PDB file of C-alpha atoms in Angstrom:
ATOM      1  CA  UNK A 609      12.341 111.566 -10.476  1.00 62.00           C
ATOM      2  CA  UNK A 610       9.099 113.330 -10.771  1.00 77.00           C
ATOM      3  CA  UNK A 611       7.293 110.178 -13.420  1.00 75.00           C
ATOM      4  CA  UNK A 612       9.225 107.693 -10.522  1.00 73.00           C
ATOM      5  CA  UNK A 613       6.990 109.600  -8.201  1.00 70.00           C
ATOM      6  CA  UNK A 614       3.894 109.303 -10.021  1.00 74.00           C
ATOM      7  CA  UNK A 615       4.339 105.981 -11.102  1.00 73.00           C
ATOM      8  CA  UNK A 616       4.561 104.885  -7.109  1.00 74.00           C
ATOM      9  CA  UNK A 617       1.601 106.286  -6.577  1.00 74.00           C
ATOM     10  CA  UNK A 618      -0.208 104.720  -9.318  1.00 78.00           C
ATOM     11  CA  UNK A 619      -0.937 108.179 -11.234  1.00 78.00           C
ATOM     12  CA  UNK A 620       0.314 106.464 -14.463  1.00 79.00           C
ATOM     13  CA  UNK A 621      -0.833 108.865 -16.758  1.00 83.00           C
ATOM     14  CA  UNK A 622       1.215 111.568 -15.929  1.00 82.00           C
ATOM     15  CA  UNK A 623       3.631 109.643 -15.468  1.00 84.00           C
ATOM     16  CA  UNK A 624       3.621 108.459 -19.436  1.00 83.00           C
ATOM     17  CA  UNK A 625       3.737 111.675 -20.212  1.00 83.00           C
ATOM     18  CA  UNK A 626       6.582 113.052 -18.054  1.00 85.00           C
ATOM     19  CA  UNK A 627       8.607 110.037 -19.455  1.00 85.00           C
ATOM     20  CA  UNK A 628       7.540 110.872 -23.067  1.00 83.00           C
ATOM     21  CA  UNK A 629       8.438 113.779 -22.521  1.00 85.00           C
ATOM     22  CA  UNK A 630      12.472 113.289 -20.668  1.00 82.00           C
ATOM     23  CA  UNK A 631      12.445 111.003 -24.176  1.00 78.00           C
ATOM     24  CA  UNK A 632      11.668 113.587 -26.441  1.00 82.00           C
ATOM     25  CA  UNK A 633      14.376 115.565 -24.794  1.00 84.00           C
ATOM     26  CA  UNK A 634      17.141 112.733 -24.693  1.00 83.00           C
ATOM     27  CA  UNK A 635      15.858 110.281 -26.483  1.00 78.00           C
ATOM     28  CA  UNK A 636      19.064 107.904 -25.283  1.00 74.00           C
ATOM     29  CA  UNK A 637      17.969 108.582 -21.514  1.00 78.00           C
ATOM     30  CA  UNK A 638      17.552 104.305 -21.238  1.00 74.00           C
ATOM     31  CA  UNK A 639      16.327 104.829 -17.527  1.00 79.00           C
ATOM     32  CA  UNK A 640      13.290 107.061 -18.769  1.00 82.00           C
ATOM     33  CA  UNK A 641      13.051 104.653 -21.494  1.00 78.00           C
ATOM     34  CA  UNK A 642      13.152 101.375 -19.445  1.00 78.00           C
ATOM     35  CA  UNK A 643      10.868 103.282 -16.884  1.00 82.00           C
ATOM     36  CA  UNK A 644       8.006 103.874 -19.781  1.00 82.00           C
ATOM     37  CA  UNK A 645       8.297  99.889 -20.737  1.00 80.00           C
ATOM     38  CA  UNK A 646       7.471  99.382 -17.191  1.00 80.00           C
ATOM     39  CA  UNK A 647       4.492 101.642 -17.033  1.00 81.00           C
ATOM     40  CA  UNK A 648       2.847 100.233 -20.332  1.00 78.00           C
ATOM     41  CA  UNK A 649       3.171  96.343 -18.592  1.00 76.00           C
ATOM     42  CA  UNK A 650       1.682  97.759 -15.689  1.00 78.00           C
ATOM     43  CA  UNK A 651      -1.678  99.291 -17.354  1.00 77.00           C
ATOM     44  CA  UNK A 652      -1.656  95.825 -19.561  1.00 75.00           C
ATOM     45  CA  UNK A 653      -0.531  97.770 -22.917  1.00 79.00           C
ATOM     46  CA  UNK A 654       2.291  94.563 -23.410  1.00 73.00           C
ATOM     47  CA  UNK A 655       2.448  95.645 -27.372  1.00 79.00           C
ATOM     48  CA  UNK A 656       3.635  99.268 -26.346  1.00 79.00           C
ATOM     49  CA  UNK A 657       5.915  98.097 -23.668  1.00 75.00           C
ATOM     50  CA  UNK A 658       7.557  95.169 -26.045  1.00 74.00           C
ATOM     51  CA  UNK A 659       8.087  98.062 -28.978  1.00 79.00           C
ATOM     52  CA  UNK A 660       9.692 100.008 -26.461  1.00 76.00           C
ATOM     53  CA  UNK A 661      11.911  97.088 -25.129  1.00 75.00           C
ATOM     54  CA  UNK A 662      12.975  96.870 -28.396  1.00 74.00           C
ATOM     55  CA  UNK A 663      13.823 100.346 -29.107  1.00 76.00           C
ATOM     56  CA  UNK A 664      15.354 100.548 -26.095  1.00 72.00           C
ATOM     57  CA  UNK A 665      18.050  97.357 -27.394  1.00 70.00           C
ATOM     58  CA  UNK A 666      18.529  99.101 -30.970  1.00 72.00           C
ATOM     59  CA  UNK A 667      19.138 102.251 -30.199  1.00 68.00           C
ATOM     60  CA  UNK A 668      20.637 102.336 -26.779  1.00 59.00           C
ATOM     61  CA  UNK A 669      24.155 101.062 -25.602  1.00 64.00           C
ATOM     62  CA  UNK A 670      22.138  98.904 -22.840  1.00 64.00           C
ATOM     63  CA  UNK A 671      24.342  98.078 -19.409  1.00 72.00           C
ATOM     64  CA  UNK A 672      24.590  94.875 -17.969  1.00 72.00           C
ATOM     65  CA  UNK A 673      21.234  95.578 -15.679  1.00 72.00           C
ATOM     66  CA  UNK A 674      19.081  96.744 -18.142  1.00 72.00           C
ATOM     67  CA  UNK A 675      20.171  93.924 -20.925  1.00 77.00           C
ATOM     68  CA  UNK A 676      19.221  91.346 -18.303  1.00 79.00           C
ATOM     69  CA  UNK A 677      15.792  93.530 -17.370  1.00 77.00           C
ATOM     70  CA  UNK A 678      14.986  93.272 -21.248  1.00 79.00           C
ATOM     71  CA  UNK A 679      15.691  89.617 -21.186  1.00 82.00           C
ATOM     72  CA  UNK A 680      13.337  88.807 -18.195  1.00 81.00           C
ATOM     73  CA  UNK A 681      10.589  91.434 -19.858  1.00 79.00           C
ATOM     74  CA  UNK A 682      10.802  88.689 -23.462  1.00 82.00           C
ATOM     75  CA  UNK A 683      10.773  86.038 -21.306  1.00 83.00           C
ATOM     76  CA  UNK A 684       7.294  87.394 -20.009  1.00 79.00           C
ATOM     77  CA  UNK A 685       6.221  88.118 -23.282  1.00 79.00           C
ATOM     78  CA  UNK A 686       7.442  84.033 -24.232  1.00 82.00           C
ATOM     79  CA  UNK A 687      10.028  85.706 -27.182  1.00 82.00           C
ATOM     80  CA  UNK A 688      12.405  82.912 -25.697  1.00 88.00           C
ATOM     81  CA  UNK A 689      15.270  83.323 -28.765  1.00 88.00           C
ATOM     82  CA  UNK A 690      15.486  87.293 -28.449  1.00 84.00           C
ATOM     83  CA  UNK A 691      15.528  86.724 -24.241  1.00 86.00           C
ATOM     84  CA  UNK A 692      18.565  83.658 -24.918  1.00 88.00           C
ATOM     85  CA  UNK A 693      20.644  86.420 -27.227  1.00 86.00           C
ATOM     86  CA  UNK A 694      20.482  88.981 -24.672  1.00 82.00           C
ATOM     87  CA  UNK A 695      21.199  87.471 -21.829  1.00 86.00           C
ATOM     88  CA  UNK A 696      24.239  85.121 -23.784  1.00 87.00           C
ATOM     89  CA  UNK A 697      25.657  88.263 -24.357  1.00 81.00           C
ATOM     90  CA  UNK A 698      25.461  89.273 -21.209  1.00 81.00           C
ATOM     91  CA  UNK A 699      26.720  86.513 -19.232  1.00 81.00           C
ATOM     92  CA  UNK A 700      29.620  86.810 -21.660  1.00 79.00           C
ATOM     93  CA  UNK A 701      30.660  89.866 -20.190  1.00 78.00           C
ATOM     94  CA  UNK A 702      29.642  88.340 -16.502  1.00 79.00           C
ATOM     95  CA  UNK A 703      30.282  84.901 -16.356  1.00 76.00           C
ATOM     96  CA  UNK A 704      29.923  84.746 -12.304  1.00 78.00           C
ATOM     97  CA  UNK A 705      26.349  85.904 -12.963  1.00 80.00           C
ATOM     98  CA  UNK A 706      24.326  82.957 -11.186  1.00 82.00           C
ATOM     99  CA  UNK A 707      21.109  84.797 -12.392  1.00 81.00           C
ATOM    100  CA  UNK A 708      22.084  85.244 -15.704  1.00 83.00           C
ATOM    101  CA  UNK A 709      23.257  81.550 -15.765  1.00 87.00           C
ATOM    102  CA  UNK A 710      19.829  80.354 -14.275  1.00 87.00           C
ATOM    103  CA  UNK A 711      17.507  82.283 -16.761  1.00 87.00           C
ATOM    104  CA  UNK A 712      19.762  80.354 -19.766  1.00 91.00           C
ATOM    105  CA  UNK A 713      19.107  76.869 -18.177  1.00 91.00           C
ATOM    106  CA  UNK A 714      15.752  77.706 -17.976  1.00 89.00           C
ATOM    107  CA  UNK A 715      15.017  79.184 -21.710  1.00 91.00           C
ATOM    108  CA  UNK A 716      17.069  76.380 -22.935  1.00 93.00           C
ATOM    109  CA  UNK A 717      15.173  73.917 -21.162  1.00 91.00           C
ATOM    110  CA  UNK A 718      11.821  75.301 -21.827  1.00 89.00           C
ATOM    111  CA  UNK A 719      13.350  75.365 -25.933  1.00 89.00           C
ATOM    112  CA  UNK A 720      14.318  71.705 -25.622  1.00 91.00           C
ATOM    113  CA  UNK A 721      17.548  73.026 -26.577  1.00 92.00           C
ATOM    114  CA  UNK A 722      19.822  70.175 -25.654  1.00 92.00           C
ATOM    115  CA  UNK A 723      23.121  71.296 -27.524  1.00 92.00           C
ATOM    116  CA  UNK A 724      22.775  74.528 -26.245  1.00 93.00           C
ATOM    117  CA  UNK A 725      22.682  73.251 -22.648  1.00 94.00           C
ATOM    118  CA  UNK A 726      25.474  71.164 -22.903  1.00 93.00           C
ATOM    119  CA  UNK A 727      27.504  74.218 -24.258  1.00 92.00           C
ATOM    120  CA  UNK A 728      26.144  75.981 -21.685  1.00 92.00           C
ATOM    121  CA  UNK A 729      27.408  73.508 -18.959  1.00 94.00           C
ATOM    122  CA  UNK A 730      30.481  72.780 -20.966  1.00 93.00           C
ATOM    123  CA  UNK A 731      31.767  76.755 -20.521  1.00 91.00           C
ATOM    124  CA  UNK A 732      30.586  76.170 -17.010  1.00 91.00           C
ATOM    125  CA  UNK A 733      32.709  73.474 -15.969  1.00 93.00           C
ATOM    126  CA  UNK A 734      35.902  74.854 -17.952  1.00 92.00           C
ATOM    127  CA  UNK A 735      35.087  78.543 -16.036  1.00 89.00           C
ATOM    128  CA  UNK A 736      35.346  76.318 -12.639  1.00 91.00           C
ATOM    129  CA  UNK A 737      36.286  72.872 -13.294  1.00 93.00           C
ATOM    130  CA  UNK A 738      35.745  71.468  -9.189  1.00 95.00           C
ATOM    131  CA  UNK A 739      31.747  72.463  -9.428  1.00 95.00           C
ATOM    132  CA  UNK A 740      30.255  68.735  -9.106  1.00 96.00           C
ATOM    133  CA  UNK A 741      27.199  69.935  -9.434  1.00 95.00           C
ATOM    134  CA  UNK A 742      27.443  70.957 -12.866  1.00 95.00           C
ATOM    135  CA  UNK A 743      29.855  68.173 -14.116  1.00 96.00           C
ATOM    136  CA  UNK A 744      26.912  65.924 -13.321  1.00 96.00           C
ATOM    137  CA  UNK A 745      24.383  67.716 -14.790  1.00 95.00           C
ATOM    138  CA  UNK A 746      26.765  68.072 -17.846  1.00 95.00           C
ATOM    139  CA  UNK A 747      27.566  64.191 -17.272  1.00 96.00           C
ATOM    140  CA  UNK A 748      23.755  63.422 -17.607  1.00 95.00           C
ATOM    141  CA  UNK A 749      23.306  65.609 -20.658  1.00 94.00           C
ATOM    142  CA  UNK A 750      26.165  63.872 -22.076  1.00 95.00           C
ATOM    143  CA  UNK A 751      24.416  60.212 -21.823  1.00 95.00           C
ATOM    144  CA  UNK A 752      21.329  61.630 -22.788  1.00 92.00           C
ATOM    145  CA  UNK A 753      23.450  62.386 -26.339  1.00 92.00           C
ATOM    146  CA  UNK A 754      24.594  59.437 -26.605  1.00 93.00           C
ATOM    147  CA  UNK A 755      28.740  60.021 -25.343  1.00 94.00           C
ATOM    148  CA  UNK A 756      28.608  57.423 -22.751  1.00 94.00           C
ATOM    149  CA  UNK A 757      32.177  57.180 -22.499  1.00 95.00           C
ATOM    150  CA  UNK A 758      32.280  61.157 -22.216  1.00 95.00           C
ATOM    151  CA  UNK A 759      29.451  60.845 -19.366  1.00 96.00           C
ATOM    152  CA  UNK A 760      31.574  58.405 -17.394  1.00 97.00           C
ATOM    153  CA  UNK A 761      34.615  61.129 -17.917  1.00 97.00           C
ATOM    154  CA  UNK A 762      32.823  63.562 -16.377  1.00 97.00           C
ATOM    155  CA  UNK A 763      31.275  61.170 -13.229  1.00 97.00           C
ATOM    156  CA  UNK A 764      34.557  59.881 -12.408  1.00 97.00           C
ATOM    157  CA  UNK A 765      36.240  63.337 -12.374  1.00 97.00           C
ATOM    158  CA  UNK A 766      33.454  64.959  -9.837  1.00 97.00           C
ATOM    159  CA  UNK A 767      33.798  61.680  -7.861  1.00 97.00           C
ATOM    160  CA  UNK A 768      37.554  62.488  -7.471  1.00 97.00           C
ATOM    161  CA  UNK A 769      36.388  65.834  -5.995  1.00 97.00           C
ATOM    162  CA  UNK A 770      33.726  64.639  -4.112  1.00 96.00           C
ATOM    163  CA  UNK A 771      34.372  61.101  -3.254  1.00 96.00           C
ATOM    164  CA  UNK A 772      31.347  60.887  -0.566  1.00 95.00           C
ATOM    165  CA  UNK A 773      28.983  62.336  -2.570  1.00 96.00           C
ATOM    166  CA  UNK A 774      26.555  59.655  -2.225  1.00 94.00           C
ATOM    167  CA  UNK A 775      23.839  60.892  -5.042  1.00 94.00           C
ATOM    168  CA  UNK A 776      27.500  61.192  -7.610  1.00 96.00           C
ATOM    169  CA  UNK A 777      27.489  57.129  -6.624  1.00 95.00           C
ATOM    170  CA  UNK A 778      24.053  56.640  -7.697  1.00 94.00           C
ATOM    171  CA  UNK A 779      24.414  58.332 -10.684  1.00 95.00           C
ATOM    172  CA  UNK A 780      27.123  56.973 -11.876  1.00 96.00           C
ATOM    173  CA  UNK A 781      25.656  53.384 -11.368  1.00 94.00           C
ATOM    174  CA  UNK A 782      22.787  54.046 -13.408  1.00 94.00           C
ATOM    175  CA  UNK A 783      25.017  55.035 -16.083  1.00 95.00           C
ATOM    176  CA  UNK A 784      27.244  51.638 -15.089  1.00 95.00           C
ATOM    177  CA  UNK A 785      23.778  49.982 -15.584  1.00 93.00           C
ATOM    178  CA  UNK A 786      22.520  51.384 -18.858  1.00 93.00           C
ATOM    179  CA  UNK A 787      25.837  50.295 -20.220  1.00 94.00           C
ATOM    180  CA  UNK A 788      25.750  46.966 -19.260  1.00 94.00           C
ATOM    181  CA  UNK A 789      28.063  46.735 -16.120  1.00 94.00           C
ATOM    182  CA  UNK A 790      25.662  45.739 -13.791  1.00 92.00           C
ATOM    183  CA  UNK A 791      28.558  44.339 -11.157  1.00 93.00           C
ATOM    184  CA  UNK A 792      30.622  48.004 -11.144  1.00 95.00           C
ATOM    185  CA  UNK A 793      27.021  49.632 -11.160  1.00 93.00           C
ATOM    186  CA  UNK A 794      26.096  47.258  -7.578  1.00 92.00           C
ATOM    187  CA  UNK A 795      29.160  48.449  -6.327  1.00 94.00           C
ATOM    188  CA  UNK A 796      28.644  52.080  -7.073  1.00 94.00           C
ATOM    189  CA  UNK A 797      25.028  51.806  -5.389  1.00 91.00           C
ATOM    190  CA  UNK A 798      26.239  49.303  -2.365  1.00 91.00           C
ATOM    191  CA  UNK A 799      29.017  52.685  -1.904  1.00 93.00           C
ATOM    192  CA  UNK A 800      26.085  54.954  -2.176  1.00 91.00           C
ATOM    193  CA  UNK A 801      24.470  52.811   0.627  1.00 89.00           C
ATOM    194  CA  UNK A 802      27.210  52.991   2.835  1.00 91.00           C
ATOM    195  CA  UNK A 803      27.468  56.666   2.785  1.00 91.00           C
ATOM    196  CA  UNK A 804      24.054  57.268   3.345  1.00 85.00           C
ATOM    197  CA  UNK A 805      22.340  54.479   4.490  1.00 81.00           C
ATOM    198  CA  UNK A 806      19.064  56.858   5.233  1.00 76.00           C
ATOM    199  CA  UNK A 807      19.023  57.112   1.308  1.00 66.00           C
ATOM    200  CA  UNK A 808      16.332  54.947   0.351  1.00 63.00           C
ATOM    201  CA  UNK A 809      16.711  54.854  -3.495  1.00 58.00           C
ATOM    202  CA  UNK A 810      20.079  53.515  -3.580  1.00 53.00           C
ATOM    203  CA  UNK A 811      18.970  50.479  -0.925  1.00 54.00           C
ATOM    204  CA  UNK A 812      16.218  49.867  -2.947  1.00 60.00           C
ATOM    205  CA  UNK A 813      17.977  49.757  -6.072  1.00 59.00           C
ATOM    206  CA  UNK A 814      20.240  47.245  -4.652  1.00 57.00           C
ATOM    207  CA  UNK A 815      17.408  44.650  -3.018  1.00 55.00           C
ATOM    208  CA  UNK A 816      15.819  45.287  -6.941  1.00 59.00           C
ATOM    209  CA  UNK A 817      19.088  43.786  -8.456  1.00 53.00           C
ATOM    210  CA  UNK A 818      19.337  41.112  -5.676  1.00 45.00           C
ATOM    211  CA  UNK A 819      17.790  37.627  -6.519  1.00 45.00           C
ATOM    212  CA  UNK A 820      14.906  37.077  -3.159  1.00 42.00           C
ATOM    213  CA  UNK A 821      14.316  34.088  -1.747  1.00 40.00           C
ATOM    214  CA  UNK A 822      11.337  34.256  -3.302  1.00 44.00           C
ATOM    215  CA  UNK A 823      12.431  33.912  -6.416  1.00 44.00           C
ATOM    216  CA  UNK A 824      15.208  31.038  -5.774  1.00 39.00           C
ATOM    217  CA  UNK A 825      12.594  29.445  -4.608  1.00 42.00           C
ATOM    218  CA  UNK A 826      10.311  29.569  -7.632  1.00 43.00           C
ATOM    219  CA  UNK A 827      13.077  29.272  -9.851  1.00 41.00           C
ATOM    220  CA  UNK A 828      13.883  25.762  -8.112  1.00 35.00           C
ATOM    221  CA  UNK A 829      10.171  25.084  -8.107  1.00 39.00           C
ATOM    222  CA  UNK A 830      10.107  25.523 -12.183  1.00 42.00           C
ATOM    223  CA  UNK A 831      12.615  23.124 -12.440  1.00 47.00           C
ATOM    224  CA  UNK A 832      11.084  20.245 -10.152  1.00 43.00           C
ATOM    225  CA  UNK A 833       7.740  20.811 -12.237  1.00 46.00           C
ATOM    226  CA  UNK A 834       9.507  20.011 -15.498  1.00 48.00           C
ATOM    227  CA  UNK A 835      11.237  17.254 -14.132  1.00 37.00           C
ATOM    228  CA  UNK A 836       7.905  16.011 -13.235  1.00 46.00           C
ATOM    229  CA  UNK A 837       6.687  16.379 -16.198  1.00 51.00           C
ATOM    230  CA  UNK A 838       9.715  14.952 -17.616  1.00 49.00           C
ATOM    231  CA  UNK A 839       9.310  11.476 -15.681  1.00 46.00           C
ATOM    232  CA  UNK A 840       5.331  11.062 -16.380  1.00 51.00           C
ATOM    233  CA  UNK A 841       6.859  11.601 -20.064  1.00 49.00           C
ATOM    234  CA  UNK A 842       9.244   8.546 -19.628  1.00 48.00           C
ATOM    235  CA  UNK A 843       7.352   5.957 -17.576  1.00 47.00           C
ATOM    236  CA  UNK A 844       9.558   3.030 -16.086  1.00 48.00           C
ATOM    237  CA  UNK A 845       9.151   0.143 -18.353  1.00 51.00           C
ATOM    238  CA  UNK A 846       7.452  -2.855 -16.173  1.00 48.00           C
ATOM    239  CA  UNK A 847      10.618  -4.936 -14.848  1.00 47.00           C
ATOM    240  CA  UNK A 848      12.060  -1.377 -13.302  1.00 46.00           C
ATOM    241  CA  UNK A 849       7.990  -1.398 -11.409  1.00 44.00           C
ATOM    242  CA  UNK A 850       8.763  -4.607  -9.766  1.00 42.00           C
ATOM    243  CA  UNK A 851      11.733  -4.304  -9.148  1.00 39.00           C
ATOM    244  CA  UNK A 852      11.011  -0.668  -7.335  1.00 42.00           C
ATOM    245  CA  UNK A 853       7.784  -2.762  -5.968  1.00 31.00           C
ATOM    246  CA  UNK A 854       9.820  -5.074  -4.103  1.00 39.00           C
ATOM    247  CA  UNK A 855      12.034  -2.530  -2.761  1.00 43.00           C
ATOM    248  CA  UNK A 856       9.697  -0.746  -1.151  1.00 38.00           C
ATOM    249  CA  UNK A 857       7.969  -3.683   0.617  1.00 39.00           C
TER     250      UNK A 857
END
């Protein structure tokens, strides 16, 4: 209580020693431990504080709240893997952590780590299977892999819980779209639309797919050019000319 005293009011070093000292004396006391970490980020001595972060995993049997403190203090230092193997261990014995789940996403992304993500997601939708929000995200990590079929699995079952989720509908049309099936992806989007017709994407997305008038027009254009061409290729022989001649007078 006394080093929690002078650390507040920014009399660090006795505070380092008071804490040394509560070590020397229990050297399993994790508080005094975790407390002395602190103290060596907050004079910028990171090397002291990430030795003591570590001696504090080895040798103590670390609590939920101080494994996840450790993990946020590698994360800080960027030791991503020794950060991901704390805090999987931890959310193992807390799977309703949202924080805990949150700081994986987030190593994982910032590792690239696409398998572990969709593991990650994967546990996630088996620990509560009506989330949409992560059956998508697993859906998209899915087609990024390559399992469309798996991705469409997923889409279709989140739709079934969330049938007026208009962003599900878009989603699910691109994926109807990269595979090919541009009419079940127009209806997906036109669905979207009709949801949420303030949604601009899934409007736009639709008036993209739609032939304009514009380009009928041009298309038809094309085609009168080459029959031109066609006809200045093929000239009427000189009985069809009089015979046209006459006609016309």
């Amino acid at each position: 209580a006394l080093a929690n005293y002078y650390f507040s009011r920014n009399q660090l070093e006795k505070a380092r020693d008071l804490l040394r000292d509560a070590i020397r004396l229990a050297p399993s006391d994790f508080v005094a431990r975790s407390m002395l970490a602190d103290l060596y980020v907050a004079v910028g001595r990171n090397t002291l504080a990430l030795e003591e972060a570590e001696k504090l995993e080895a040798e103590v049997p670390t609590p939920l709240w101080l494994r996840r403190k450790l993990a946020s203090r590698y994360l800080d230092f960027g030791m991503l893997d020794h950060a991901a193997a704390l805090l999987e261990a931890a959310w193992r014995d807390d799977a309703d952590n949202a924080q805990e789940r949150a700081l994986l996403i987030s190593i994982y992304q910032r590792r690239q780590d696409a398998r572990a993500l969709r593991r990650l997601y994967a546990e996630m939708a088996r620990l509560n299977p009506t989330d949409t929000s992560v059956l998508s995200e697993l859906a998209k990590l899915e087609a990024g892999a390559g399992s469309g079929p798996a991705a469409e699995r997923l889409l279709r079952a989140a739709l079934d819980i969330a049938p007026d989720d208009a962003a599900l509908h878009e989603q699910f049309a691109a994926l109807l779209a990269q595979a090919g099936r541009q009419a079940e992806a127009d209806q997906q989007l036109a669905r979207a639309a009709t949801l949420n017709p303030h949604r601009d994407s899934a409007r736009q997305l639709l008036r993209r797919d739609a032939p304009s008038a514009a380009d009928r027009d041009s298309e038809y254009l094309a085609d009168a050019a080459e029959l031109a061409k066609s006809a200045r290729r093929k000239a009427p022989d000189g009985a069809g000319n009089a015979v046209q001649l006459a006609n016309v007078r």
